[in-house]
Amino acid sequence: MAEVARRLRRTYGPAHPRLPRDPLELLIQTILSQHTSDRNRDRAYAQLRRSFPTWEKLMEAPVEAVAEAVRGAGLHRQRAERIQAVLRRIHNERQNLDLTFLEELPLPMAEEFLLSLPGVGKKTASVVLLFAFAKPLFPVDTHIQRVTRRLGLLNSKDEPHEALRPWVPRGRELELHLHLIRLGREVCRPRHPRCSSCPVLDLCPFGQHAQGE
């Protein structure tokens, strides 16, 4: 994995993430990103904030109004209910709508708190803690699962976050996450992967087999 990280940096250059660093913004954006495109997520989030300029207004709004604001992301009623449930849980436990306290917690406790929120899984918790606080976690999406399975680092029975965490070079979590997603989107596609263009082809059993080597 260290060699994969080195080659992807050489191929794509240093990563410059555009996600906001506010942890609650990250959490809501990640909920909106599930099963939709980045463009749809960004549009839905922008409309959500235009409609509800404070988290308190969003938490207290009729669910129908929240669903209408995030309609562009799809599954709008489900997303609206989940977002409001998350905000209410945070408010009930913390008496505010602020997740910056997570930075001061030991990593297992911070992760445990996020995983206790309605509908928040390991990927979402890892995104928040990595991108907001640079905690050494490695979010695994469908692109990363596909690439690492083809590289032989993950099998179908593994829980991907637990299985891949020991392989990721410390301090390279964020950049490797972004680079593997880009590789999965542009080269290591679900269908018709462009193996001949892959910078890690010689490390990949799937790619070598596909090339007839």
Short mmCIF file of C-alpha atoms in Angstrom, two decimals:
data_model
loop_
_atom_site.label_atom_id
_atom_site.label_comp_id
_atom_site.label_asym_id
_atom_site.label_seq_id
_atom_site.Cartn_x
_atom_site.Cartn_y
_atom_site.Cartn_z
CA MET A 1 0.00 0.00 0.00
CA ALA A 2 2.92 2.35 0.63
CA GLU A 3 4.11 1.73 -2.93
CA VAL A 4 0.57 2.32 -4.24
CA ALA A 5 0.46 5.61 -2.33
CA ARG A 6 3.84 6.66 -3.73
CA ARG A 7 2.87 5.91 -7.32
CA LEU A 8 -0.51 7.60 -7.09
CA ARG A 9 1.09 10.76 -5.70
CA ARG A 10 3.54 10.70 -8.60
CA THR A 11 0.64 10.23 -11.02
CA TYR A 12 -1.91 12.65 -9.57
CA GLY A 13 0.23 15.04 -7.54
CA PRO A 14 -0.43 16.16 -3.96
CA ALA A 15 -4.10 16.05 -3.00
CA HIS A 16 -5.91 19.29 -2.19
CA PRO A 17 -9.25 18.36 -0.61
CA ARG A 18 -12.11 20.81 -1.09
CA LEU A 19 -14.35 19.51 1.66
CA PRO A 20 -15.10 21.94 4.53
CA ARG A 21 -13.35 21.29 7.79
CA ASP A 22 -16.30 22.03 10.07
CA PRO A 23 -17.23 18.59 11.42
CA LEU A 24 -20.99 19.09 11.43
CA GLU A 25 -20.95 20.36 7.84
CA LEU A 26 -18.90 17.32 6.88
CA LEU A 27 -21.33 15.01 8.63
CA ILE A 28 -24.39 16.45 6.88
CA GLN A 29 -22.62 16.53 3.51
CA THR A 30 -21.54 12.92 3.88
CA ILE A 31 -25.10 11.85 4.67
CA LEU A 32 -26.21 13.66 1.52
CA SER A 33 -23.44 12.04 -0.54
CA GLN A 34 -24.59 8.46 0.02
CA HIS A 35 -25.75 6.82 -3.23
CA THR A 36 -25.55 9.99 -5.29
CA SER A 37 -23.00 12.06 -7.21
CA ASP A 38 -20.80 14.79 -5.76
CA ARG A 39 -22.64 17.33 -7.91
CA ASN A 40 -26.03 16.29 -6.55
CA ARG A 41 -24.65 16.34 -3.00
CA ASP A 42 -23.24 19.84 -3.40
CA ARG A 43 -26.45 21.20 -4.92
CA ALA A 44 -28.59 19.63 -2.22
CA TYR A 45 -26.33 20.93 0.55
CA ALA A 46 -26.31 24.45 -0.89
CA GLN A 47 -30.11 24.45 -1.10
CA LEU A 48 -30.36 23.07 2.44
CA ARG A 49 -28.29 25.92 3.84
CA ARG A 50 -30.18 28.52 1.82
CA SER A 51 -33.46 27.19 3.19
CA PHE A 52 -32.22 26.76 6.77
CA PRO A 53 -29.35 29.14 7.57
CA THR A 54 -28.83 27.75 11.09
CA TRP A 55 -28.65 24.18 12.32
CA GLU A 56 -31.36 24.96 14.86
CA LYS A 57 -33.79 26.01 12.12
CA LEU A 58 -32.97 22.85 10.19
CA MET A 59 -33.50 20.67 13.25
CA GLU A 60 -36.87 22.24 14.06
CA ALA A 61 -38.26 22.53 10.51
CA PRO A 62 -41.08 20.31 9.21
CA VAL A 63 -39.54 17.20 7.69
CA GLU A 64 -41.41 17.89 4.44
CA ALA A 65 -39.59 21.21 4.05
CA VAL A 66 -36.21 19.58 4.66
CA ALA A 67 -37.04 16.81 2.19
CA GLU A 68 -37.93 19.38 -0.45
CA ALA A 69 -34.62 21.20 0.08
CA VAL A 70 -32.58 18.02 -0.48
CA ARG A 71 -34.75 16.59 -3.26
CA GLY A 72 -31.90 16.91 -5.76
CA ALA A 73 -29.84 14.28 -3.92
CA GLY A 74 -32.54 11.62 -4.23
CA LEU A 75 -34.10 9.60 -1.40
CA HIS A 76 -35.05 13.02 -0.08
CA ARG A 77 -37.52 11.97 2.63
CA GLN A 78 -35.12 9.38 4.04
CA ARG A 79 -32.23 11.83 4.03
CA ALA A 80 -34.31 14.56 5.66
CA GLU A 81 -35.39 12.25 8.46
CA ARG A 82 -31.85 11.04 9.04
CA ILE A 83 -30.36 14.55 9.11
CA GLN A 84 -32.93 15.77 11.61
CA ALA A 85 -32.52 12.66 13.76
CA VAL A 86 -28.75 13.23 13.87
CA LEU A 87 -29.13 16.88 14.80
CA ARG A 88 -31.64 16.07 17.56
CA ARG A 89 -29.39 13.38 19.02
CA ILE A 90 -26.39 15.72 19.07
CA HIS A 91 -28.47 18.49 20.66
CA ASN A 92 -29.94 16.17 23.27
CA GLU A 93 -26.55 14.82 24.30
CA ARG A 94 -24.48 17.99 24.01
CA GLN A 95 -27.08 20.79 24.49
CA ASN A 96 -25.68 22.39 21.35
CA LEU A 97 -25.06 21.65 17.68
CA ASP A 98 -21.28 21.63 17.65
CA LEU A 99 -18.98 18.67 17.02
CA THR A 100 -15.65 20.42 17.56
CA PHE A 101 -15.41 18.72 20.97
CA LEU A 102 -14.50 15.50 19.12
CA GLU A 103 -11.00 16.84 18.50
CA GLU A 104 -10.18 16.61 22.20
CA LEU A 105 -11.43 13.04 22.62
CA PRO A 106 -9.29 9.93 22.24
CA LEU A 107 -9.86 8.54 18.77
CA PRO A 108 -11.87 5.46 19.88
CA MET A 109 -14.25 7.66 21.90
CA ALA A 110 -14.70 10.15 19.05
CA GLU A 111 -15.43 7.34 16.63
CA GLU A 112 -17.80 5.70 19.09
CA PHE A 113 -19.79 8.93 19.50
CA LEU A 114 -20.25 9.35 15.74
CA LEU A 115 -21.19 5.69 15.28
CA SER A 116 -23.89 6.10 17.93
CA LEU A 117 -25.70 8.67 15.76
CA PRO A 118 -28.66 7.46 13.68
CA GLY A 119 -27.57 6.01 10.36
CA VAL A 120 -23.88 6.87 10.78
CA GLY A 121 -21.53 4.05 9.81
CA LYS A 122 -17.78 3.59 9.71
CA LYS A 123 -17.30 5.37 6.40
CA THR A 124 -19.16 8.51 7.51
CA ALA A 125 -17.48 8.59 10.92
CA SER A 126 -14.07 8.16 9.29
CA VAL A 127 -14.71 10.96 6.79
CA VAL A 128 -15.61 13.40 9.57
CA LEU A 129 -12.66 12.53 11.78
CA LEU A 130 -10.13 12.44 8.95
CA PHE A 131 -11.15 15.56 7.04
CA ALA A 132 -12.14 17.70 10.03
CA PHE A 133 -9.44 16.72 12.52
CA ALA A 134 -6.78 14.79 10.56
CA LYS A 135 -7.37 11.73 12.72
CA PRO A 136 -5.61 8.64 11.33
CA LEU A 137 -8.67 6.92 9.87
CA PHE A 138 -9.18 5.67 6.33
CA PRO A 139 -12.71 5.98 4.90
CA VAL A 140 -13.53 3.19 2.44
CA ASP A 141 -16.10 3.80 -0.28
CA THR A 142 -17.17 1.54 -3.15
CA HIS A 143 -14.30 2.72 -5.39
CA ILE A 144 -11.68 1.95 -2.75
CA GLN A 145 -13.24 -1.44 -2.03
CA ARG A 146 -13.11 -2.34 -5.71
CA VAL A 147 -9.50 -1.20 -6.20
CA THR A 148 -8.16 -2.87 -3.06
CA ARG A 149 -9.96 -6.12 -3.82
CA ARG A 150 -8.41 -6.18 -7.26
CA LEU A 151 -5.02 -5.49 -5.67
CA GLY A 152 -5.55 -8.50 -3.42
CA LEU A 153 -5.61 -6.46 -0.18
CA LEU A 154 -9.26 -7.08 0.63
CA ASN A 155 -11.62 -9.99 0.24
CA SER A 156 -15.38 -10.06 0.18
CA LYS A 157 -15.65 -11.35 3.76
CA ASP A 158 -13.57 -8.55 5.29
CA GLU A 159 -14.99 -5.52 7.05
CA PRO A 160 -13.13 -3.07 4.80
CA HIS A 161 -12.27 -0.38 7.34
CA GLU A 162 -10.79 -2.83 9.82
CA ALA A 163 -9.02 -4.87 7.14
CA LEU A 164 -7.39 -1.92 5.34
CA ARG A 165 -6.48 0.24 8.32
CA PRO A 166 -3.22 -1.64 9.11
CA TRP A 167 -2.08 -1.36 5.48
CA VAL A 168 -2.39 2.42 5.17
CA PRO A 169 0.85 4.38 5.77
CA ARG A 170 0.46 6.68 8.77
CA GLY A 171 -0.01 10.27 7.71
CA ARG A 172 -1.04 9.34 4.16
CA GLU A 173 -4.67 8.49 4.95
CA LEU A 174 -6.31 11.55 3.42
CA GLU A 175 -4.27 11.70 0.23
CA LEU A 176 -4.44 7.95 -0.38
CA HIS A 177 -8.21 8.01 0.16
CA LEU A 178 -8.65 10.71 -2.48
CA HIS A 179 -6.19 9.15 -4.92
CA LEU A 180 -7.73 5.68 -4.73
CA ILE A 181 -11.18 7.16 -5.38
CA ARG A 182 -9.81 8.97 -8.42
CA LEU A 183 -8.12 5.78 -9.63
CA GLY A 184 -11.39 3.89 -9.20
CA ARG A 185 -13.39 6.48 -11.10
CA GLU A 186 -10.99 7.08 -13.97
CA VAL A 187 -9.10 3.81 -14.44
CA CYS A 188 -10.19 0.92 -12.22
CA ARG A 189 -13.83 1.19 -13.26
CA PRO A 190 -16.45 -1.45 -12.43
CA ARG A 191 -16.85 -2.29 -16.11
CA HIS A 192 -14.20 -2.04 -18.79
CA PRO A 193 -11.33 -1.04 -16.47
CA ARG A 194 -8.45 0.69 -18.22
CA CYS A 195 -5.81 -1.66 -16.85
CA SER A 196 -3.22 -0.73 -19.47
CA SER A 197 -3.28 2.85 -18.14
CA CYS A 198 -3.01 1.91 -14.48
CA PRO A 199 0.06 3.15 -12.58
CA VAL A 200 -0.04 0.11 -10.28
CA LEU A 201 -0.69 -2.56 -12.93
CA ASP A 202 2.38 -4.62 -12.02
CA LEU A 203 1.15 -4.80 -8.39
CA CYS A 204 -2.36 -5.92 -9.33
CA PRO A 205 -3.28 -9.60 -9.82
CA PHE A 206 -6.62 -8.63 -11.39
CA GLY A 207 -4.99 -6.27 -13.87
CA GLN A 208 -2.29 -8.71 -14.86
CA HIS A 209 -4.88 -11.43 -15.44
CA ALA A 210 -7.03 -9.02 -17.49
CA GLN A 211 -3.98 -8.19 -19.60
CA GLY A 212 -3.28 -11.87 -20.17
CA GLU A 213 -0.01 -11.85 -18.28
#
